[in-house]
Amino acid sequence: MTLTLKIIIGSTRPGRIGPSVARWVEDRAVAHGKFAIDIIDLADLKLPFLDEPAHPAMQKYEHAHTKRWSEIVGSADAFIFVTPEYDYFAPASLVNAIQTLLKEWAYKPAGVVSYGGISGGLRAAQVLRQLLGNVNVHALPQTVPVPMVRQFLGENGVFEGNEIMNDGLTAQLNEIHKWATALKTIR
Ligand SMILES: Cc1cc2nc3c(=O)[nH]c(=O)nc-3n(C[C@H](O)[C@H](O)[C@H](O)COP(=O)(O)O)c2cc1C
């Protein structure tokens, strides 16, 4: 059974480094070999701040952007959120994207790869995990923090994780696979 893993880039600002980190996650996830993988860039989706009149639980979406987002999340078996830390928090773009939907998230596991300065984005990861739990996602404890993220960007802008990050991501992928396999049976 092939499970679909969606890697979600949480930052949307011009010049962001989120896509570089996400490409590293994608490479490791492909090498892991057990998932069909999609990268989802919130900057491409251009979700407005909540503009649907009905509560997301109703799934009565009026707008094409919400229907598209619903299909993307609904067809996933698992997620990795690649998130920066803004003001010790997860970015508003990502919080908004999560709150736009509800049932599409349920009974699916998620890992978080966070990045930032010395904190490695861990404070953002913790609030994000709390929000994910509230929409019925199993947010794994195995977060992969990337401290001083710019030090891991080559001159070409390509992100290269060190051994600790690579091993952490492999451990996270193993856990995601276990949970995704189990949770699929109850959806
Ligand atoms: C609005 C804003 C707030 C930030 N707050 C934090 C922070 O609380 N902790 C931190 O480690 N870095 C913080 N930074 C620095 C980010 O880690 C750095 O800019 C990183 O590149 C952001 O990810 P992005 O390039 O994908 O947007 C902040 C950056 C911005 C733009």
Coordinates of N, CA, C and O and ligand atoms in Angstrom, one line a residue:
M1 N 0.9 -1.2 0.0 CA 0.0 0.0 0.0 C 0.9 1.3 0.0 O 1.7 1.5 0.9
T2 N 0.8 2.1 -1.1 CA 1.5 3.3 -1.1 C 0.8 4.4 -0.4 O -0.4 4.6 -0.7
L3 N 1.5 5.1 0.5 CA 0.9 6.2 1.3 C 1.3 7.5 0.7 O 2.5 7.6 0.3
T4 N 0.4 8.5 0.6 CA 0.7 9.8 0.0 C 1.1 10.7 1.1 O 0.4 11.0 2.1
L5 N 2.3 11.2 1.0 CA 2.9 12.2 2.0 C 2.9 13.6 1.3 O 3.5 13.7 0.2
K6 N 2.3 14.5 1.9 CA 2.3 15.9 1.4 C 3.3 16.8 2.3 O 3.0 16.8 3.5
I7 N 4.2 17.4 1.6 CA 5.2 18.2 2.3 C 4.7 19.7 2.1 O 4.6 20.1 1.0
I8 N 4.3 20.3 3.2 CA 3.7 21.6 3.1 C 4.7 22.7 3.5 O 5.2 22.7 4.6
I9 N 4.9 23.6 2.5 CA 5.8 24.8 2.8 C 4.9 25.9 3.5 O 4.0 26.4 2.9
G10 N 5.3 26.2 4.7 CA 4.4 27.1 5.5 C 4.7 28.6 5.3 O 3.8 29.4 5.6
S11 N 5.8 29.0 4.8 CA 6.1 30.4 4.6 C 5.7 30.8 3.2 O 5.8 30.0 2.2
T12 N 5.4 32.1 3.0 CA 4.9 32.5 1.7 C 5.6 33.8 1.2 O 5.4 34.3 0.1
R13 N 6.5 34.4 2.1 CA 7.0 35.7 1.8 C 8.0 35.7 0.7 O 8.7 34.6 0.5
P14 N 8.2 36.7 -0.2 CA 9.2 36.8 -1.2 C 10.6 36.6 -0.6 O 10.9 37.1 0.5
G15 N 11.4 35.8 -1.2 CA 12.8 35.6 -0.7 C 12.9 34.6 0.4 O 14.0 34.4 1.0
R16 N 11.8 33.9 0.7 CA 11.8 32.9 1.8 C 12.8 31.8 1.5 O 13.1 31.5 0.3
I17 N 13.2 31.1 2.6 CA 14.0 29.9 2.4 C 13.3 28.6 2.6 O 13.8 27.5 2.5
G18 N 12.0 28.7 2.9 CA 11.1 27.5 3.1 C 11.3 26.5 2.0 O 11.5 25.3 2.3
P19 N 11.2 26.9 0.7 CA 11.3 25.9 -0.4 C 12.7 25.2 -0.4 O 12.7 24.0 -0.7
S20 N 13.7 25.8 0.0 CA 15.0 25.1 0.1 C 15.0 24.0 1.1 O 15.5 22.9 0.9
V21 N 14.5 24.3 2.3 CA 14.4 23.3 3.3 C 13.4 22.2 2.9 O 13.7 21.0 3.1
A22 N 12.3 22.6 2.2 CA 11.4 21.6 1.8 C 12.0 20.6 0.8 O 11.6 19.4 0.8
R23 N 12.8 21.1 -0.1 CA 13.4 20.3 -1.1 C 14.4 19.2 -0.5 O 14.4 18.1 -0.9
W24 N 15.0 19.6 0.6 CA 15.8 18.6 1.4 C 14.9 17.6 2.0 O 15.2 16.4 1.9
V25 N 13.8 18.0 2.6 CA 12.9 17.0 3.1 C 12.4 16.1 2.0 O 12.3 14.9 2.2
E26 N 12.1 16.7 0.9 CA 11.6 15.8 -0.2 C 12.6 14.8 -0.7 O 12.3 13.6 -0.8
D27 N 13.9 15.2 -0.8 CA 14.9 14.3 -1.2 C 15.0 13.1 -0.2 O 15.1 12.0 -0.6
R28 N 15.0 13.5 1.1 CA 15.1 12.4 2.1 C 13.9 11.5 2.1 O 14.0 10.3 2.3
A29 N 12.7 12.1 1.8 CA 11.5 11.3 1.8 C 11.5 10.4 0.6 O 11.0 9.2 0.7
V30 N 12.0 10.9 -0.5 CA 12.0 10.0 -1.7 C 13.0 8.8 -1.4 O 12.7 7.7 -1.7
A31 N 14.2 9.2 -0.8 CA 15.2 8.1 -0.5 C 14.6 7.1 0.5 O 15.0 5.9 0.4
H32 N 13.7 7.6 1.3 CA 13.1 6.7 2.3 C 12.4 5.6 1.6 O 12.3 4.4 2.1
G33 N 11.7 5.9 0.5 CA 11.2 4.9 -0.4 C 9.8 4.4 -0.1 O 9.3 3.5 -0.8
K34 N 9.1 4.9 0.9 CA 7.8 4.2 1.2 C 6.6 5.1 1.0 O 5.5 4.8 1.4
F35 N 6.8 6.3 0.4 CA 5.7 7.2 0.2 C 5.7 7.7 -1.3 O 6.7 7.8 -1.9
A36 N 4.5 8.0 -1.7 CA 4.3 8.9 -2.9 C 4.3 10.3 -2.3 O 3.6 10.6 -1.4
I37 N 5.1 11.2 -2.9 CA 5.4 12.5 -2.3 C 4.9 13.7 -3.2 O 5.2 13.7 -4.4
D38 N 4.3 14.6 -2.6 CA 4.0 15.9 -3.2 C 4.5 17.0 -2.4 O 4.3 17.0 -1.1
I39 N 5.0 18.1 -3.0 CA 5.3 19.3 -2.3 C 4.2 20.3 -2.5 O 3.8 20.5 -3.7
I40 N 3.7 20.8 -1.5 CA 2.6 21.8 -1.6 C 3.1 23.1 -1.1 O 3.5 23.3 0.1
D41 N 3.0 24.1 -2.0 CA 3.5 25.5 -1.6 C 2.4 26.4 -1.4 O 1.6 26.7 -2.3
L42 N 2.2 26.8 -0.1 CA 1.1 27.7 0.2 C 1.2 29.0 -0.6 O 0.2 29.7 -0.9
A43 N 2.4 29.4 -1.0 CA 2.5 30.7 -1.8 C 1.8 30.5 -3.2 O 1.3 31.4 -3.7
D44 N 1.8 29.3 -3.7 CA 1.2 29.0 -5.0 C -0.4 29.0 -4.8 O -1.1 29.4 -5.7
L45 N -0.8 28.4 -3.7 CA -2.2 28.3 -3.5 C -3.0 29.6 -3.3 O -4.1 29.7 -3.6
K46 N -2.2 30.6 -2.7 CA -2.8 31.9 -2.5 C -4.2 31.8 -1.8 O -5.1 32.4 -2.2
L47 N -4.2 31.1 -0.7 CA -5.4 31.1 0.1 C -5.7 32.4 0.8 O -4.8 32.9 1.6
P48 N -6.8 33.1 0.6 CA -7.1 34.3 1.3 C -7.3 34.0 2.8 O -7.6 32.8 3.2
F49 N -7.3 35.0 3.7 CA -7.7 34.7 5.0 C -9.2 34.4 5.0 O -10.0 34.9 4.2
L50 N -9.5 33.4 5.9 CA -10.8 32.8 5.9 C -11.9 33.6 5.2 O -12.4 34.6 5.7
D51 N -12.3 33.1 4.0 CA -13.3 33.8 3.2 C -14.5 33.0 2.9 O -15.3 33.2 1.9
E52 N -14.7 31.9 3.6 CA -15.9 31.0 3.4 C -16.9 31.3 4.5 O -16.6 31.4 5.7
P53 N -18.2 31.5 4.1 CA -19.2 31.8 5.1 C -19.5 30.6 6.0 O -19.8 30.9 7.2
A54 N -19.4 29.4 5.5 CA -19.8 28.3 6.4 C -18.6 27.8 7.2 O -17.5 27.9 6.8
H55 N -18.9 27.2 8.4 CA -17.9 26.6 9.2 C -17.3 25.4 8.4 O -18.0 24.7 7.7
P56 N -15.9 25.3 8.5 CA -15.3 24.3 7.7 C -15.8 22.9 7.9 O -15.8 22.0 7.0
A57 N -16.4 22.6 9.0 CA -16.9 21.3 9.3 C -18.1 20.9 8.3 O -18.3 19.8 8.1
M58 N -18.7 22.0 7.8 CA -19.8 21.7 6.8 C -19.3 21.3 5.5 O -20.1 20.7 4.7
Q59 N -18.1 21.6 5.2 CA -17.5 21.3 3.8 C -18.3 21.9 2.7 O -18.4 21.3 1.6
K60 N -19.0 23.0 2.9 CA -19.8 23.7 1.9 C -18.9 24.8 1.4 O -19.1 26.0 1.8
Y61 N -18.0 24.5 0.5 CA -17.1 25.5 0.0 C -17.6 26.3 -1.2 O -18.1 25.7 -2.1
E62 N -17.5 27.6 -1.2 CA -18.0 28.4 -2.3 C -16.9 28.7 -3.3 O -17.1 29.0 -4.4
H63 N -15.6 28.7 -2.8 CA -14.5 29.2 -3.6 C -13.7 28.1 -4.2 O -13.4 27.1 -3.5
A64 N -13.2 28.3 -5.4 CA -12.3 27.3 -6.1 C -11.1 27.1 -5.3 O -10.6 25.9 -5.2
H65 N -10.5 28.1 -4.7 CA -9.2 27.9 -3.9 C -9.5 27.0 -2.7 O -8.6 26.2 -2.4
T66 N -10.6 27.1 -2.1 CA -10.9 26.2 -0.9 C -11.1 24.8 -1.4 O -10.6 23.9 -0.8
K67 N -11.8 24.7 -2.5 CA -12.1 23.3 -3.0 C -10.8 22.6 -3.4 O -10.6 21.4 -3.1
R68 N -9.9 23.4 -4.0 CA -8.6 22.8 -4.4 C -7.8 22.4 -3.2 O -7.2 21.3 -3.1
W69 N -7.8 23.3 -2.2 CA -7.1 23.0 -0.9 C -7.7 21.8 -0.2 O -7.0 20.9 0.3
S70 N -9.0 21.7 -0.3 CA -9.7 20.5 0.3 C -9.3 19.2 -0.3 O -9.1 18.2 0.3
E71 N -9.2 19.3 -1.7 CA -8.8 18.1 -2.4 C -7.3 17.7 -2.1 O -7.0 16.5 -1.9
I72 N -6.5 18.6 -2.0 CA -5.1 18.4 -1.7 C -4.9 17.7 -0.3 O -4.3 16.6 -0.1
V73 N -5.6 18.3 0.7 CA -5.4 17.8 2.1 C -6.2 16.4 2.2 O -5.7 15.5 2.8
G74 N -7.4 16.4 1.6 CA -8.2 15.2 1.7 C -7.6 14.0 1.0 O -7.8 12.9 1.5
S75 N -6.7 14.2 0.0 CA -6.1 13.0 -0.7 C -4.8 12.6 0.0 O -4.1 11.7 -0.5
A76 N -4.4 13.3 1.1 CA -3.1 12.9 1.7 C -3.4 11.8 2.8 O -4.4 11.7 3.4
D77 N -2.3 11.1 3.0 CA -2.3 10.1 4.1 C -1.5 10.6 5.3 O -1.6 10.1 6.4
A78 N -0.6 11.6 5.0 CA 0.3 12.1 6.1 C 0.9 13.4 5.6 O 0.8 13.7 4.4
F79 N 1.4 14.2 6.5 CA 2.0 15.5 6.2 C 3.3 15.7 6.9 O 3.5 15.2 8.0
I80 N 4.2 16.5 6.2 CA 5.3 17.1 6.9 C 5.1 18.6 6.7 O 5.0 19.1 5.6
F81 N 5.1 19.3 7.8 CA 5.0 20.8 7.8 C 6.4 21.4 7.9 O 7.1 21.1 8.9
V82 N 6.8 22.1 6.9 CA 8.1 22.8 6.9 C 7.8 24.2 7.3 O 7.2 25.0 6.6
T83 N 8.2 24.6 8.6 CA 7.7 25.9 9.1 C 8.9 26.7 9.6 O 9.7 26.2 10.3
P84 N 8.8 28.0 9.3 CA 9.7 28.9 10.0 C 9.1 29.3 11.3 O 8.0 28.9 11.6
E85 N 9.8 30.1 12.1 CA 9.3 30.6 13.4 C 9.2 32.2 13.2 O 10.2 32.8 12.8
Y86 N 8.0 32.7 13.3 CA 7.9 34.2 13.3 C 7.4 34.6 14.7 O 6.3 34.2 15.1
D87 N 8.2 35.4 15.3 CA 7.8 35.9 16.6 C 7.4 34.8 17.6 O 6.3 34.9 18.2
Y88 N 8.2 33.8 17.6 CA 8.1 32.6 18.5 C 6.8 31.9 18.2 O 6.2 31.1 19.0
F89 N 6.3 32.0 17.0 CA 5.0 31.4 16.6 C 5.1 30.8 15.2 O 6.0 31.1 14.5
A90 N 4.1 30.0 14.8 CA 4.0 29.6 13.4 C 3.5 30.7 12.5 O 2.7 31.6 13.0
P91 N 3.8 30.7 11.3 CA 3.4 31.8 10.4 C 1.9 31.8 10.2 O 1.2 30.8 10.1
A92 N 1.3 33.1 10.1 CA -0.1 33.2 9.9 C -0.6 32.5 8.6 O -1.7 31.9 8.6
S93 N 0.2 32.4 7.6 CA -0.1 31.7 6.4 C -0.5 30.3 6.6 O -1.4 29.7 6.1
L94 N 0.3 29.7 7.5 CA 0.1 28.3 7.8 C -1.0 28.0 8.8 O -1.9 27.1 8.6
V95 N -1.2 28.9 9.8 CA -2.3 28.8 10.7 C -3.6 28.9 9.9 O -4.6 28.2 10.0
N96 N -3.6 29.9 9.0 CA -4.8 30.1 8.2 C -5.2 28.9 7.3 O -6.3 28.5 7.2
A97 N -4.1 28.4 6.7 CA -4.3 27.2 5.8 C -4.9 26.0 6.6 O -5.8 25.3 6.1
I98 N -4.4 25.8 7.8 CA -4.9 24.7 8.6 C -6.4 25.0 9.0 O -7.3 24.1 8.9
Q99 N -6.7 26.2 9.4 CA -8.0 26.5 9.9 C -9.1 26.6 8.8 O -10.3 26.6 9.1
T100 N -8.6 26.7 7.5 CA -9.6 26.8 6.4 C -10.4 25.5 6.3 O -11.5 25.4 5.7
L101 N -9.8 24.4 6.7 CA -10.4 23.0 6.6 C -10.5 22.4 8.0 O -10.0 22.9 9.0
L102 N -11.3 21.3 8.1 CA -11.3 20.6 9.4 C -11.3 19.1 9.1 O -10.3 18.4 9.4
K103 N -12.4 18.6 8.5 CA -12.5 17.1 8.4 C -11.4 16.5 7.6 O -11.0 15.3 7.8
E104 N -10.9 17.2 6.6 CA -9.9 16.7 5.7 C -8.6 16.3 6.4 O -7.8 15.5 6.0
W105 N -8.4 16.9 7.6 CA -7.1 16.7 8.4 C -7.2 15.4 9.2 O -6.2 14.8 9.6
A106 N -8.4 15.0 9.5 CA -8.6 14.1 10.6 C -8.0 12.7 10.5 O -8.1 12.1 9.4
Y107 N -7.5 12.2 11.5 CA -6.9 10.8 11.6 C -5.8 10.6 10.7 O -5.6 9.6 10.0
K108 N -4.9 11.7 10.5 CA -3.7 11.6 9.7 C -2.6 12.1 10.6 O -2.7 13.0 11.4
P109 N -1.4 11.5 10.4 CA -0.2 11.9 11.1 C 0.5 13.1 10.5 O 0.5 13.2 9.2
A110 N 1.2 13.8 11.3 CA 2.1 14.9 10.7 C 3.4 15.0 11.5 O 3.4 15.0 12.7
G111 N 4.4 15.3 10.7 CA 5.7 15.6 11.3 C 5.9 17.1 11.1 O 5.4 17.7 10.2
V112 N 6.8 17.7 11.9 CA 7.1 19.1 11.7 C 8.6 19.2 11.6 O 9.4 18.6 12.4
V113 N 9.0 20.0 10.5 CA 10.4 20.4 10.4 C 10.4 21.9 10.5 O 9.8 22.6 9.8
S114 N 11.1 22.3 11.6 CA 11.0 23.8 11.9 C 12.4 24.4 11.7 O 13.4 23.6 11.9
Y115 N 12.5 25.6 11.4 CA 13.8 26.3 11.3 C 13.7 27.7 11.8 O 12.7 28.3 11.9
G116 N 14.9 28.2 12.1 CA 15.0 29.6 12.5 C 16.4 29.9 13.0 O 17.4 29.4 12.5
G117 N 16.5 30.7 14.0 CA 17.8 31.1 14.6 C 18.2 30.0 15.6 O 18.0 28.8 15.3
I118 N 18.7 30.4 16.8 CA 19.3 29.4 17.7 C 18.2 28.4 18.2 O 18.4 27.3 18.6
S119 N 16.9 28.9 18.2 CA 15.8 28.1 18.7 C 15.5 26.9 17.7 O 14.7 26.0 18.1
G120 N 15.9 27.0 16.5 CA 15.5 26.0 15.5 C 14.1 26.0 15.2 O 13.5 25.0 14.7
G121 N 13.4 27.1 15.6 CA 12.0 27.2 15.3 C 11.1 26.3 16.2 O 9.9 26.1 16.0
L122 N 11.7 25.8 17.3 CA 11.0 24.8 18.2 C 9.7 25.4 18.8 O 8.7 24.7 19.0
R123 N 9.7 26.7 19.1 CA 8.5 27.3 19.7 C 7.4 27.3 18.7 O 6.2 27.1 19.0
A124 N 7.7 27.6 17.4 CA 6.7 27.6 16.4 C 6.2 26.1 16.2 O 5.0 25.9 16.1
A125 N 7.1 25.2 16.3 CA 6.7 23.8 16.1 C 5.8 23.4 17.2 O 4.8 22.7 17.0
Q126 N 6.0 23.8 18.4 CA 5.1 23.4 19.6 C 3.7 24.0 19.4 O 2.7 23.3 19.6
V127 N 3.6 25.3 19.0 CA 2.2 25.8 18.9 C 1.6 25.2 17.7 O 0.3 25.0 17.7
L128 N 2.4 24.9 16.6 CA 1.8 24.2 15.5 C 1.2 22.9 15.8 O 0.1 22.5 15.4
R129 N 2.0 22.1 16.6 CA 1.6 20.8 17.0 C 0.3 20.9 17.8 O -0.6 20.0 17.7
Q130 N 0.2 21.9 18.6 CA -1.1 22.1 19.4 C -2.3 22.3 18.5 O -3.3 21.7 18.7
L131 N -2.1 23.2 17.6 CA -3.2 23.5 16.6 C -3.5 22.2 15.8 O -4.7 21.9 15.7
L132 N -2.5 21.5 15.4 CA -2.8 20.2 14.6 C -3.6 19.2 15.4 O -4.5 18.6 14.9
G133 N -3.3 19.1 16.7 CA -4.1 18.2 17.6 C -5.5 18.6 17.6 O -6.4 17.8 17.7
N134 N -5.8 19.9 17.5 CA -7.1 20.4 17.6 C -8.0 20.2 16.4 O -9.2 20.2 16.4
V135 N -7.3 19.9 15.3 CA -8.0 19.5 14.1 C -7.9 18.0 13.8 O -8.1 17.5 12.7
N136 N -7.6 17.3 14.9 CA -7.6 15.8 14.9 C -6.4 15.2 14.1 O -6.6 14.1 13.6
V137 N -5.4 15.9 13.9 CA -4.1 15.4 13.3 C -3.3 14.8 14.5 O -3.3 15.3 15.6
H138 N -2.7 13.6 14.2 CA -1.7 13.1 15.2 C -0.4 13.8 14.9 O 0.3 13.4 13.9
A139 N 0.0 14.8 15.7 CA 1.2 15.6 15.5 C 2.3 14.9 16.2 O 2.4 14.8 17.5
L140 N 3.3 14.3 15.5 CA 4.3 13.5 16.1 C 5.2 14.3 17.0 O 5.5 15.5 16.8
P141 N 5.7 13.7 18.1 CA 6.6 14.4 19.0 C 8.0 14.5 18.3 O 8.8 15.3 18.8
Q142 N 8.3 13.7 17.3 CA 9.6 13.7 16.7 C 9.8 14.9 15.7 O 10.0 14.7 14.5
T143 N 9.8 16.1 16.3 CA 10.1 17.3 15.4 C 11.6 17.3 15.0 O 12.4 16.9 15.8
V144 N 11.8 17.8 13.8 CA 13.2 18.1 13.4 C 13.5 19.6 13.4 O 13.0 20.3 12.5
P145 N 14.2 20.1 14.4 CA 14.5 21.5 14.4 C 15.8 21.8 13.6 O 16.8 21.0 13.7
V146 N 15.8 22.9 12.9 CA 17.0 23.3 12.2 C 17.5 24.7 12.7 O 16.9 25.7 12.3
P147 N 18.4 24.7 13.6 CA 18.9 26.0 14.2 C 19.9 26.7 13.2 O 20.5 26.0 12.4
M148 N 19.9 28.0 13.3 CA 20.8 28.8 12.4 C 20.7 28.3 10.9 O 21.7 27.9 10.3
V149 N 19.5 28.3 10.4 CA 19.2 27.7 9.2 C 20.1 28.2 8.0 O 20.5 27.4 7.1
R150 N 20.4 29.4 8.0 CA 21.2 30.0 6.9 C 22.6 29.4 6.7 O 23.2 29.3 5.7
Q151 N 23.1 28.9 7.9 CA 24.4 28.2 7.8 C 24.4 26.9 7.0 O 25.5 26.4 6.6
F152 N 23.3 26.4 6.7 CA 23.1 25.2 6.0 C 22.7 25.4 4.6 O 22.4 24.4 3.9
L153 N 22.7 26.6 4.1 CA 22.4 26.9 2.7 C 23.7 27.1 2.0 O 24.5 28.0 2.4
G154 N 23.9 26.4 0.9 CA 25.1 26.6 0.1 C 25.0 27.9 -0.7 O 24.0 28.6 -0.7
E155 N 26.1 28.2 -1.4 CA 26.0 29.5 -2.2 C 24.9 29.5 -3.3 O 24.4 30.5 -3.6
N156 N 24.6 28.3 -3.7 CA 23.5 28.1 -4.7 C 22.1 28.1 -4.0 O 21.1 27.9 -4.7
G157 N 22.1 28.3 -2.7 CA 20.8 28.4 -2.0 C 20.3 27.0 -1.7 O 19.2 26.8 -1.1
V158 N 21.0 25.9 -2.0 CA 20.6 24.6 -1.7 C 20.8 24.3 -0.2 O 22.0 24.5 0.3
F159 N 19.8 23.8 0.5 CA 19.9 23.4 1.9 C 20.5 22.0 2.0 O 20.1 21.1 1.3
E160 N 21.5 21.9 2.9 CA 22.0 20.5 3.2 C 22.0 20.3 4.7 O 22.7 21.0 5.4
G161 N 21.2 19.3 5.1 CA 21.2 19.0 6.5 C 22.4 18.3 7.0 O 23.1 17.7 6.2
N162 N 22.7 18.4 8.3 CA 23.9 17.7 8.8 C 23.4 16.3 9.3 O 22.2 15.9 9.1
E163 N 24.3 15.5 9.8 CA 24.0 14.2 10.2 C 22.8 14.1 11.2 O 22.0 13.2 11.1
I164 N 22.9 14.9 12.2 CA 21.8 14.9 13.2 C 20.4 15.2 12.6 O 19.5 14.5 12.9
M165 N 20.4 16.2 11.7 CA 19.1 16.5 11.0 C 18.7 15.3 10.1 O 17.5 15.0 10.1
N166 N 19.6 14.8 9.4 CA 19.3 13.7 8.4 C 18.8 12.5 9.2 O 17.7 11.9 8.9
D167 N 19.4 12.2 10.3 CA 19.0 11.0 11.1 C 17.6 11.3 11.8 O 16.7 10.5 11.9
G168 N 17.4 12.6 12.2 CA 16.2 13.0 12.8 C 15.0 12.9 11.8 O 13.9 12.4 12.2
L169 N 15.3 13.3 10.6 CA 14.3 13.2 9.6 C 13.9 11.8 9.2 O 12.8 11.4 9.0
T170 N 14.9 10.9 9.2 CA 14.7 9.5 8.9 C 13.8 8.9 10.0 O 12.8 8.2 9.7
A171 N 14.1 9.2 11.2 CA 13.3 8.7 12.4 C 11.9 9.3 12.3 O 10.9 8.5 12.5
Q172 N 11.7 10.5 11.9 CA 10.4 11.1 11.7 C 9.6 10.3 10.6 O 8.4 10.0 10.8
L173 N 10.3 10.1 9.5 CA 9.6 9.4 8.4 C 9.2 8.0 8.8 O 8.1 7.6 8.4
N174 N 10.0 7.3 9.5 CA 9.7 6.0 10.0 C 8.4 6.0 10.9 O 7.5 5.2 10.7
E175 N 8.4 7.0 11.8 CA 7.2 7.2 12.6 C 5.9 7.6 11.8 O 4.8 7.0 12.0
I176 N 6.1 8.5 10.9 CA 5.0 8.9 10.0 C 4.4 7.6 9.3 O 3.2 7.4 9.2
H177 N 5.3 6.8 8.8 CA 4.8 5.6 8.0 C 4.0 4.7 8.9 O 3.0 4.2 8.5
K178 N 4.5 4.5 10.1 CA 3.8 3.6 11.1 C 2.4 4.2 11.4 O 1.4 3.5 11.3
W179 N 2.4 5.4 11.7 CA 1.1 6.0 12.1 C 0.1 6.1 10.9 O -1.1 5.9 11.0
A180 N 0.7 6.5 9.7 CA -0.1 6.6 8.5 C -0.8 5.3 8.1 O -1.9 5.2 7.7
T181 N 0.0 4.2 8.3 CA -0.5 2.9 8.0 C -1.7 2.5 8.9 O -2.7 2.1 8.5
A182 N -1.5 2.8 10.2 CA -2.5 2.5 11.2 C -3.7 3.3 11.1 O -4.9 2.9 11.1
L183 N -3.5 4.6 10.9 CA -4.7 5.6 10.9 C -5.5 5.4 9.6 O -6.7 5.7 9.7
K184 N -4.9 4.9 8.6 CA -5.7 4.7 7.3 C -6.9 3.8 7.6 O -7.9 3.9 7.0
T185 N -6.6 2.8 8.5 CA -7.7 1.8 8.7 C -8.9 2.4 9.5 O -9.9 1.7 9.5
I186 N -8.8 3.5 10.1 CA -9.9 4.0 10.8 C -10.6 5.3 10.2 O -11.5 5.9 10.7
R187 N -10.1 5.6 9.0 CA -10.8 6.7 8.3 C -11.9 6.2 7.4 O -11.9 5.1 6.9
Ligands
LIG1 C1 8.2 38.4 10.8 C2 9.5 37.6 11.2 C3 9.6 37.1 12.5 C4 10.7 36.3 12.8 N1 10.7 35.8 14.1 C5 11.7 34.9 14.4 C6 11.6 34.2 15.6 O1 10.7 34.4 16.5 N2 12.6 33.2 15.8 C7 13.5 32.9 14.9 O2 14.4 32.1 15.2 N3 13.6 33.6 13.7 C8 12.7 34.5 13.5 N4 12.7 35.2 12.2 C9 13.8 34.9 11.3 C10 13.5 33.7 10.5 O3 13.9 32.5 11.1 C11 14.2 33.8 9.1 O4 13.8 35.0 8.5 C12 13.7 32.7 8.2 O5 14.4 32.8 6.9 C13 12.2 32.7 8.0 O6 11.7 31.7 7.1 P1 11.3 32.0 5.6 O7 12.5 32.6 4.9 O8 10.9 30.7 5.0 O9 10.2 33.0 5.7 C14 11.7 36.0 11.9 C15 11.5 36.5 10.6 C16 10.4 37.2 10.2 C17 10.3 37.7 8.8

